Amino acid sequence: MVTIIIPLYNGATLINRCLDSVFAQRGNFNKEVIVIDDGSSDNSVEIVGQYPSRIRLFKQTNKGPASARNKGIEAAMGKYLAFLDADDYWEPNFLKETVDFMEKHPAAVATSVGQTHKIPNKQDAIVPRFLQEQPSLIKSAIVLGDFYGFW
């Protein structure tokens, strides 16, 4: 099982896209979805409530995303943890490829991926930047010797 932990703070605008991308994931594994509302004052919680049987929702006063993630970790039951921000989304094979990688590399304790930042009226930015400079690595799976150097 993969536990997906999503901190949520005033994310009404994009939380549907985020959750829809989670439930559209392909792969042969179970998903546990935990959303931690971090004191939202918009209708984020009501939107999450549209998925009642598929999401474990926790609420806390505003303490920031790190605190929300920690609360999700405490409640998690999955073999793997995946973190997704409420304003982000995954491509349909993201979790399958990530889980497959972890299963093939049992000594690995974490994975990290490049990201495409899509900002209206601007060119897409790929981070970390070296992926933009070496496009052949974009779809590659590599074991890093230095996670912090990667970022």
PDB file of C-alpha atoms in Angstrom:
ATOM      1  CA  MET A   1       0.000   0.000   0.000  1.00  0.00           C
ATOM      2  CA  VAL A   2       1.081   3.552  -0.736  1.00  0.00           C
ATOM      3  CA  THR A   3      -0.013   6.307   1.624  1.00  0.00           C
ATOM      4  CA  ILE A   4      -0.428   9.654  -0.112  1.00  0.00           C
ATOM      5  CA  ILE A   5      -0.173  12.581   2.303  1.00  0.00           C
ATOM      6  CA  ILE A   6      -1.610  15.917   1.184  1.00  0.00           C
ATOM      7  CA  PRO A   7      -1.353  19.030   3.369  1.00  0.00           C
ATOM      8  CA  LEU A   8      -4.221  21.389   2.613  1.00  0.00           C
ATOM      9  CA  TYR A   9      -4.485  25.081   3.380  1.00  0.00           C
ATOM     10  CA  ASN A  10      -7.012  27.196   1.479  1.00  0.00           C
ATOM     11  CA  GLY A  11      -6.620  24.981  -1.567  1.00  0.00           C
ATOM     12  CA  ALA A  12     -10.179  25.093  -2.885  1.00  0.00           C
ATOM     13  CA  THR A  13      -9.076  26.247  -6.324  1.00  0.00           C
ATOM     14  CA  LEU A  14      -6.867  23.244  -7.110  1.00  0.00           C
ATOM     15  CA  ILE A  15      -7.654  20.418  -4.677  1.00  0.00           C
ATOM     16  CA  ASN A  16     -10.013  18.659  -7.117  1.00  0.00           C
ATOM     17  CA  ARG A  17      -7.271  18.478  -9.745  1.00  0.00           C
ATOM     18  CA  CYS A  18      -4.864  17.154  -7.125  1.00  0.00           C
ATOM     19  CA  LEU A  19      -7.209  14.450  -5.826  1.00  0.00           C
ATOM     20  CA  ASP A  20      -8.403  13.457  -9.290  1.00  0.00           C
ATOM     21  CA  SER A  21      -4.768  12.869 -10.290  1.00  0.00           C
ATOM     22  CA  VAL A  22      -4.266  10.665  -7.221  1.00  0.00           C
ATOM     23  CA  PHE A  23      -7.310   8.527  -7.993  1.00  0.00           C
ATOM     24  CA  ALA A  24      -6.313   8.272 -11.671  1.00  0.00           C
ATOM     25  CA  GLN A  25      -2.995   6.587 -10.808  1.00  0.00           C
ATOM     26  CA  ARG A  26      -2.313   3.351 -12.656  1.00  0.00           C
ATOM     27  CA  GLY A  27      -0.642   0.402 -11.009  1.00  0.00           C
ATOM     28  CA  ASN A  28      -1.267  -2.735  -9.012  1.00  0.00           C
ATOM     29  CA  PHE A  29      -1.207  -1.395  -5.467  1.00  0.00           C
ATOM     30  CA  ASN A  30      -3.609  -0.035  -2.889  1.00  0.00           C
ATOM     31  CA  LYS A  31      -3.727   3.659  -2.090  1.00  0.00           C
ATOM     32  CA  GLU A  32      -4.431   5.261   1.246  1.00  0.00           C
ATOM     33  CA  VAL A  33      -5.111   8.983   0.855  1.00  0.00           C
ATOM     34  CA  ILE A  34      -4.665  11.231   3.879  1.00  0.00           C
ATOM     35  CA  VAL A  35      -5.533  14.923   3.655  1.00  0.00           C
ATOM     36  CA  ILE A  36      -4.589  17.161   6.560  1.00  0.00           C
ATOM     37  CA  ASP A  37      -6.519  20.407   6.634  1.00  0.00           C
ATOM     38  CA  ASP A  38      -4.171  22.961   8.160  1.00  0.00           C
ATOM     39  CA  GLY A  39      -6.788  25.458   9.307  1.00  0.00           C
ATOM     40  CA  SER A  40      -8.311  26.407   5.948  1.00  0.00           C
ATOM     41  CA  SER A  41     -10.799  29.264   5.922  1.00  0.00           C
ATOM     42  CA  ASP A  42     -12.134  28.599   2.405  1.00  0.00           C
ATOM     43  CA  ASN A  43     -14.324  25.674   1.308  1.00  0.00           C
ATOM     44  CA  SER A  44     -11.412  23.246   0.839  1.00  0.00           C
ATOM     45  CA  VAL A  45     -12.748  20.775   3.410  1.00  0.00           C
ATOM     46  CA  GLU A  46     -16.179  20.680   1.752  1.00  0.00           C
ATOM     47  CA  ILE A  47     -14.556  19.854  -1.582  1.00  0.00           C
ATOM     48  CA  VAL A  48     -12.518  17.054  -0.012  1.00  0.00           C
ATOM     49  CA  GLY A  49     -15.797  15.813   1.492  1.00  0.00           C
ATOM     50  CA  GLN A  50     -16.953  14.960  -2.046  1.00  0.00           C
ATOM     51  CA  TYR A  51     -14.605  11.956  -1.790  1.00  0.00           C
ATOM     52  CA  PRO A  52     -15.741  10.746   1.677  1.00  0.00           C
ATOM     53  CA  SER A  53     -15.119   7.020   1.481  1.00  0.00           C
ATOM     54  CA  ARG A  54     -11.764   7.331  -0.250  1.00  0.00           C
ATOM     55  CA  ILE A  55      -9.955   9.877   1.911  1.00  0.00           C
ATOM     56  CA  ARG A  56      -8.987  10.061   5.554  1.00  0.00           C
ATOM     57  CA  LEU A  57      -9.361  13.723   6.505  1.00  0.00           C
ATOM     58  CA  PHE A  58      -7.687  15.199   9.567  1.00  0.00           C
ATOM     59  CA  LYS A  59      -8.033  18.773  10.745  1.00  0.00           C
ATOM     60  CA  GLN A  60      -5.648  20.901  12.760  1.00  0.00           C
ATOM     61  CA  THR A  61      -5.152  24.560  13.531  1.00  0.00           C
ATOM     62  CA  ASN A  62      -2.735  26.252  11.168  1.00  0.00           C
ATOM     63  CA  LYS A  63       0.770  24.991  11.927  1.00  0.00           C
ATOM     64  CA  GLY A  64       2.236  24.862   8.421  1.00  0.00           C
ATOM     65  CA  PRO A  65       2.793  22.121   5.851  1.00  0.00           C
ATOM     66  CA  ALA A  66       5.597  20.356   7.733  1.00  0.00           C
ATOM     67  CA  SER A  67       3.356  19.849  10.754  1.00  0.00           C
ATOM     68  CA  ALA A  68       0.544  18.642   8.499  1.00  0.00           C
ATOM     69  CA  ARG A  69       2.869  16.153   6.781  1.00  0.00           C
ATOM     70  CA  ASN A  70       4.059  14.875  10.177  1.00  0.00           C
ATOM     71  CA  LYS A  71       0.456  14.324  11.251  1.00  0.00           C
ATOM     72  CA  GLY A  72      -0.104  12.347   8.046  1.00  0.00           C
ATOM     73  CA  ILE A  73       3.002  10.262   8.694  1.00  0.00           C
ATOM     74  CA  GLU A  74       1.738   9.396  12.184  1.00  0.00           C
ATOM     75  CA  ALA A  75      -1.556   8.143  10.726  1.00  0.00           C
ATOM     76  CA  ALA A  76      -0.079   6.357   7.697  1.00  0.00           C
ATOM     77  CA  MET A  77      -0.403   2.615   7.245  1.00  0.00           C
ATOM     78  CA  GLY A  78       1.281   2.174   3.855  1.00  0.00           C
ATOM     79  CA  LYS A  79       4.583   0.527   3.043  1.00  0.00           C
ATOM     80  CA  TYR A  80       5.522   3.676   1.129  1.00  0.00           C
ATOM     81  CA  LEU A  81       4.739   7.329   1.783  1.00  0.00           C
ATOM     82  CA  ALA A  82       4.172   9.789  -1.034  1.00  0.00           C
ATOM     83  CA  PHE A  83       3.828  13.516  -0.503  1.00  0.00           C
ATOM     84  CA  LEU A  84       1.774  15.741  -2.781  1.00  0.00           C
ATOM     85  CA  ASP A  85       0.911  19.390  -2.277  1.00  0.00           C
ATOM     86  CA  ALA A  86      -2.731  20.365  -2.749  1.00  0.00           C
ATOM     87  CA  ASP A  87      -1.878  22.666  -5.657  1.00  0.00           C
ATOM     88  CA  ASP A  88       0.106  20.005  -7.536  1.00  0.00           C
ATOM     89  CA  TYR A  89      -0.828  16.899  -9.501  1.00  0.00           C
ATOM     90  CA  TRP A  90       0.717  13.696 -10.820  1.00  0.00           C
ATOM     91  CA  GLU A  91       0.778  12.179 -14.272  1.00  0.00           C
ATOM     92  CA  PRO A  92      -1.131   8.836 -14.361  1.00  0.00           C
ATOM     93  CA  ASN A  93       1.945   6.568 -14.151  1.00  0.00           C
ATOM     94  CA  PHE A  94       3.776   8.515 -11.451  1.00  0.00           C
ATOM     95  CA  LEU A  95       3.120   6.180  -8.517  1.00  0.00           C
ATOM     96  CA  LYS A  96       3.520   3.013 -10.590  1.00  0.00           C
ATOM     97  CA  GLU A  97       6.951   4.100 -11.786  1.00  0.00           C
ATOM     98  CA  THR A  98       7.960   5.244  -8.312  1.00  0.00           C
ATOM     99  CA  VAL A  99       6.811   2.046  -6.592  1.00  0.00           C
ATOM    100  CA  ASP A 100       8.437  -0.093  -9.297  1.00  0.00           C
ATOM    101  CA  PHE A 101      11.707   1.785  -8.761  1.00  0.00           C
ATOM    102  CA  MET A 102      11.570   1.310  -4.990  1.00  0.00           C
ATOM    103  CA  GLU A 103      10.796  -2.396  -5.367  1.00  0.00           C
ATOM    104  CA  LYS A 104      13.771  -2.831  -7.716  1.00  0.00           C
ATOM    105  CA  HIS A 105      16.094  -0.931  -5.338  1.00  0.00           C
ATOM    106  CA  PRO A 106      15.352  -2.264  -1.841  1.00  0.00           C
ATOM    107  CA  ALA A 107      18.328  -0.431  -0.329  1.00  0.00           C
ATOM    108  CA  ALA A 108      16.816   2.917  -1.359  1.00  0.00           C
ATOM    109  CA  VAL A 109      15.085   4.761   1.449  1.00  0.00           C
ATOM    110  CA  ALA A 110      13.571   7.582  -0.597  1.00  0.00           C
ATOM    111  CA  THR A 111      12.939   8.755  -4.113  1.00  0.00           C
ATOM    112  CA  SER A 112      12.862  12.201  -5.590  1.00  0.00           C
ATOM    113  CA  VAL A 113      11.726  13.304  -8.996  1.00  0.00           C
ATOM    114  CA  GLY A 114      12.160  16.208 -11.307  1.00  0.00           C
ATOM    115  CA  GLN A 115       9.224  18.538 -11.619  1.00  0.00           C
ATOM    116  CA  THR A 116       7.760  20.710 -14.315  1.00  0.00           C
ATOM    117  CA  HIS A 117       6.541  24.047 -13.001  1.00  0.00           C
ATOM    118  CA  LYS A 118       3.755  25.376 -15.187  1.00  0.00           C
ATOM    119  CA  ILE A 119       3.178  29.063 -14.619  1.00  0.00           C
ATOM    120  CA  PRO A 120       0.612  30.902 -16.768  1.00  0.00           C
ATOM    121  CA  ASN A 121       2.131  33.185 -19.409  1.00  0.00           C
ATOM    122  CA  LYS A 122       5.630  31.857 -18.738  1.00  0.00           C
ATOM    123  CA  GLN A 123       7.774  29.077 -20.167  1.00  0.00           C
ATOM    124  CA  ASP A 124       7.584  25.790 -18.268  1.00  0.00           C
ATOM    125  CA  ALA A 125      10.521  25.351 -15.898  1.00  0.00           C
ATOM    126  CA  ILE A 126      11.993  21.948 -15.116  1.00  0.00           C
ATOM    127  CA  VAL A 127      13.656  21.505 -11.741  1.00  0.00           C
ATOM    128  CA  PRO A 128      16.236  20.598 -10.738  1.00  0.00           C
ATOM    129  CA  ARG A 129      17.777  22.684 -13.506  1.00  0.00           C
ATOM    130  CA  PHE A 130      20.313  20.118 -14.655  1.00  0.00           C
ATOM    131  CA  LEU A 131      17.389  18.102 -16.067  1.00  0.00           C
ATOM    132  CA  GLN A 132      16.578  21.006 -18.346  1.00  0.00           C
ATOM    133  CA  GLU A 133      20.203  21.027 -19.507  1.00  0.00           C
ATOM    134  CA  GLN A 134      20.308  17.216 -19.927  1.00  0.00           C
ATOM    135  CA  PRO A 135      16.901  16.254 -21.366  1.00  0.00           C
ATOM    136  CA  SER A 136      18.017  12.646 -21.900  1.00  0.00           C
ATOM    137  CA  LEU A 137      17.811  12.194 -18.113  1.00  0.00           C
ATOM    138  CA  ILE A 138      14.203  13.382 -17.830  1.00  0.00           C
ATOM    139  CA  LYS A 139      12.686   9.910 -18.193  1.00  0.00           C
ATOM    140  CA  SER A 140      15.624   8.107 -16.579  1.00  0.00           C
ATOM    141  CA  ALA A 141      15.649   6.379 -13.230  1.00  0.00           C
ATOM    142  CA  ILE A 142      18.985   6.737 -11.471  1.00  0.00           C
ATOM    143  CA  VAL A 143      20.255   6.008  -7.993  1.00  0.00           C
ATOM    144  CA  LEU A 144      21.678   9.138  -6.427  1.00  0.00           C
ATOM    145  CA  GLY A 145      24.697   9.125  -4.210  1.00  0.00           C
ATOM    146  CA  ASP A 146      23.862  12.595  -2.933  1.00  0.00           C
ATOM    147  CA  PHE A 147      20.191  13.493  -2.578  1.00  0.00           C
ATOM    148  CA  TYR A 148      20.938  16.990  -1.310  1.00  0.00           C
ATOM    149  CA  GLY A 149      23.291  17.641  -4.203  1.00  0.00           C
ATOM    150  CA  PHE A 150      20.520  16.583  -6.592  1.00  0.00           C
ATOM    151  CA  TRP A 151      18.376  19.438  -5.333  1.00  0.00           C
TER     152      TRP A 151
END
